[in-house]
Amino acid sequence: MTFDNARILLKADAIEKTFRGNRVLDGISMDVHAGEVIALIGPSGAGKSTFLRCLNYLEQPTGGSLHLDGEPVFADPLKPAKSELLSLRRRVGMVFQTFNLFPHLSVVENVTMAQRLNGLRSTSEAEEYALKLLAQVGVEEKAEARPSECSGGQQQRIAIARALSQDPELMLFDEPTSALDPEVGNDVLRVMRDLADAGTTMIVVTHEMRFAERVADRVLLLDEGRILEEGPPERVFRHPEHARTSRFLHAVLDR
Amino acid sequence: MNVEADTGALFQVIGTGLVVTILMTVVSFCAGSVLAVPVALMRTSRVWLVRAPATAFIDIVRGIPTLVWLLIIFYGLGSVVSLDPLPAALIGLTLISSAYLAENFRAGIENVHVGQKEAAAALGLSTAHQFWRVVAPQAVNIAMPPSASYAVALLKDTAIAAIIGVTDIIFFAQQEVARGAPAVTAFLVAGAFYLIVSVPLSYFSRFVDHKIRQKVVVV
Ligand SMILES: Nc1ncnc2c1ncn2[C@@H]1O[C@H](COP(=O)(O)OP(=O)(O)OP(=O)(O)O)[C@@H](O)[C@H]1O
Ligand SMILES: [Mg+2]
């Protein structure tokens, strides 16, 4: 949980997103340091997923800019070039709430495909690396199976391995355990904690307050498209500045 | 009169049309599948100018009866270039099956979960790889069962080709009737030949459907 404070890996500057006149993100700025783990929390509809998706341009922001390692990601953030998009997405991995594994491929193919197609590794190297990643997330025995033959918890861990296969500098997680039973979810959270301990830079949208408290270096509370509260977990959770924060935390913890 | 011998003879004569019937079905289904790919791709384009001609093609081709298409092609195109009945029928049936199959493929493409494309995009795959490696294989799986059912419909549609003189099952049945064979018997025999092909085809399409349902559990 230590990180290099000097190096800002990702800088999001005044990110805005409007869906047909509906302003969902109201100029969010954030610095993510290399090795840092950020928990993004907030009520439903606050814009957490939208913000996360703006960071890899699955959603194109309607304003603001991104910098990776001090360099602007796009010459013109409103007109992303194809090569800029691909390069951003290869540097940033994403894990979805619903896993989204490719059902027509075997587990190991799910993890090797992008490595091969993106020219990252040769077929044999990709396979070797995939097996190593699958072992790391504890599903190596499922390598030859279809995703549909795996439990939800296994599928999400495979999805993590798939994202890691691109050697991303930053990992984005959008409620990775929300679709899972608590026991299975814990297997996924354990893998994520290992990643955090190994120094992976991560932004995690989550309702798992316990995980946020233990693993995150910083908690950001998003509300109505803005950062309402921000700080180390113990401060945000124990001494929030805003009444809305305490109300939200009570609502979540009472569930 | 020896009814049994006559029926046996009918089977023999009408059966000579079976090859042509199967040929028409297979060729127009395969060629139609190939042609359907670009049509389906255009049909799912976000650009109106690309989408509109594909939509028009599909609606026009499907909006006119097969019989009328075959007559238009045989007499229309036939007046420009010399065209035998069989090639005319193949052109018409290919056109028609491409329109139907394009709609199946389109539905297949659109029914692949959006999360699949997003996951592919998030991995930094190019747009072409997102489509050909992730969306298309799943779209084909989804489009397979309805397309197999369509093959049965197409088989039956080929019966119309006898009108322009294609020597298929119906052609020989009609010929035998003209020669004095009892019409009911002749057409029952013709029907039996269609069943010989369509029943295994239906069985196969159900088998494919079942297999795909087992395999593709999109979460
Ligand atoms: N593609 C879209 N088109 C239109 N509106 C959208 C779209 N995606 C999200 N929104 C709207 O943006 C707002 C924020 O949605 P978002 O999914 O980012 O919230 P969230 O904080 O992730 O919520 P949850 O905790 O429920 O996942 C919502 O009001 C939603 O309706
Ligand atoms: Mg969300």
mmCIF file of N, CA, C and O and ligand atoms in Angstrom, chain A residues 19 24 43-50 175 207, ligand 1:
data_model
loop_
_atom_site.group_PDB
_atom_site.id
_atom_site.type_symbol
_atom_site.label_atom_id
_atom_site.label_comp_id
_atom_site.label_asym_id
_atom_site.label_seq_id
_atom_site.Cartn_x
_atom_site.Cartn_y
_atom_site.Cartn_z
ATOM 1 N N PHE A 19 -25.137 13.193 -21.504
ATOM 2 C CA PHE A 19 -25.919 12.301 -22.378
ATOM 3 C C PHE A 19 -27.159 13.059 -22.822
ATOM 4 O O PHE A 19 -28.045 13.295 -22.017
ATOM 5 N N VAL A 24 -24.019 14.188 -16.645
ATOM 6 C CA VAL A 24 -23.783 13.079 -15.720
ATOM 7 C C VAL A 24 -22.472 13.269 -14.970
ATOM 8 O O VAL A 24 -22.360 12.932 -13.798
ATOM 9 N N PRO A 43 -23.627 6.968 -4.336
ATOM 10 C CA PRO A 43 -24.967 6.412 -4.571
ATOM 11 C C PRO A 43 -25.174 6.006 -6.023
ATOM 12 O O PRO A 43 -24.442 6.439 -6.915
ATOM 13 N N SER A 44 -26.172 5.183 -6.228
ATOM 14 C CA SER A 44 -26.511 4.733 -7.576
ATOM 15 C C SER A 44 -26.864 5.937 -8.445
ATOM 16 O O SER A 44 -27.575 6.835 -8.011
ATOM 17 N N GLY A 45 -26.331 5.951 -9.648
ATOM 18 C CA GLY A 45 -26.613 7.050 -10.567
ATOM 19 C C GLY A 45 -25.685 8.242 -10.382
ATOM 20 O O GLY A 45 -25.831 9.254 -11.063
ATOM 21 N N ALA A 46 -24.714 8.109 -9.485
ATOM 22 C CA ALA A 46 -23.797 9.228 -9.222
ATOM 23 C C ALA A 46 -22.873 9.489 -10.413
ATOM 24 O O ALA A 46 -22.350 10.587 -10.569
ATOM 25 N N GLY A 47 -22.665 8.460 -11.246
ATOM 26 C CA GLY A 47 -21.781 8.629 -12.388
ATOM 27 C C GLY A 47 -20.482 7.855 -12.249
ATOM 28 O O GLY A 47 -19.551 8.065 -13.022
ATOM 29 N N LYS A 48 -20.417 6.924 -11.307
ATOM 30 C CA LYS A 48 -19.185 6.161 -11.081
ATOM 31 C C LYS A 48 -18.783 5.352 -12.310
ATOM 32 O O LYS A 48 -17.638 5.419 -12.768
ATOM 33 N N SER A 49 -19.733 4.590 -12.835
ATOM 34 C CA SER A 49 -19.416 3.774 -14.019
ATOM 35 C C SER A 49 -19.068 4.662 -15.198
ATOM 36 O O SER A 49 -18.123 4.374 -15.942
ATOM 37 N N THR A 50 -19.836 5.704 -15.367
ATOM 38 C CA THR A 50 -19.579 6.609 -16.495
ATOM 39 C C THR A 50 -18.175 7.187 -16.400
ATOM 40 O O THR A 50 -17.440 7.232 -17.394
ATOM 41 N N GLU A 175 -17.491 -2.380 -9.992
ATOM 42 C CA GLU A 175 -18.264 -3.270 -9.116
ATOM 43 C C GLU A 175 -18.008 -4.744 -9.441
ATOM 44 O O GLU A 175 -18.932 -5.480 -9.797
ATOM 45 N N HIS A 207 -19.104 -1.191 -3.748
ATOM 46 C CA HIS A 207 -19.978 -0.974 -2.605
ATOM 47 C C HIS A 207 -19.466 -1.765 -1.403
ATOM 48 O O HIS A 207 -20.117 -1.825 -0.370
HETATM 49 N N1 LIG C 1 -25.419 5.386 -22.243
HETATM 50 C C1 LIG C 1 -26.146 6.241 -21.483
HETATM 51 N N2 LIG C 1 -27.104 7.006 -22.037
HETATM 52 C C2 LIG C 1 -27.828 7.868 -21.293
HETATM 53 N N3 LIG C 1 -27.686 8.022 -19.971
HETATM 54 C C3 LIG C 1 -26.761 7.286 -19.345
HETATM 55 C C4 LIG C 1 -25.939 6.352 -20.069
HETATM 56 N N4 LIG C 1 -25.096 5.743 -19.207
HETATM 57 C C5 LIG C 1 -25.385 6.276 -17.995
HETATM 58 N N5 LIG C 1 -26.368 7.202 -18.075
HETATM 59 C C6 LIG C 1 -26.927 7.997 -16.961
HETATM 60 O O1 LIG C 1 -25.860 8.560 -16.244
HETATM 61 C C7 LIG C 1 -26.132 8.556 -14.849
HETATM 62 C C8 LIG C 1 -24.954 7.930 -14.134
HETATM 63 O O2 LIG C 1 -24.911 6.539 -14.460
HETATM 64 P P1 LIG C 1 -23.756 5.594 -13.953
HETATM 65 O O3 LIG C 1 -24.043 4.255 -14.522
HETATM 66 O O4 LIG C 1 -22.457 6.205 -14.262
HETATM 67 O O5 LIG C 1 -24.005 5.601 -12.397
HETATM 68 P P2 LIG C 1 -23.314 4.718 -11.274
HETATM 69 O O6 LIG C 1 -22.784 5.668 -10.277
HETATM 70 O O7 LIG C 1 -22.363 3.779 -11.884
HETATM 71 O O8 LIG C 1 -24.552 3.942 -10.653
HETATM 72 P P3 LIG C 1 -24.671 2.430 -10.116
HETATM 73 O O9 LIG C 1 -24.141 2.418 -8.710
HETATM 74 O O10 LIG C 1 -26.148 2.177 -10.138
HETATM 75 O O11 LIG C 1 -23.908 1.546 -11.039
HETATM 76 C C9 LIG C 1 -27.441 7.844 -14.657
HETATM 77 O O12 LIG C 1 -28.438 8.801 -14.461
HETATM 78 C C10 LIG C 1 -27.642 7.108 -15.953
HETATM 79 O O13 LIG C 1 -29.008 7.040 -16.250
#
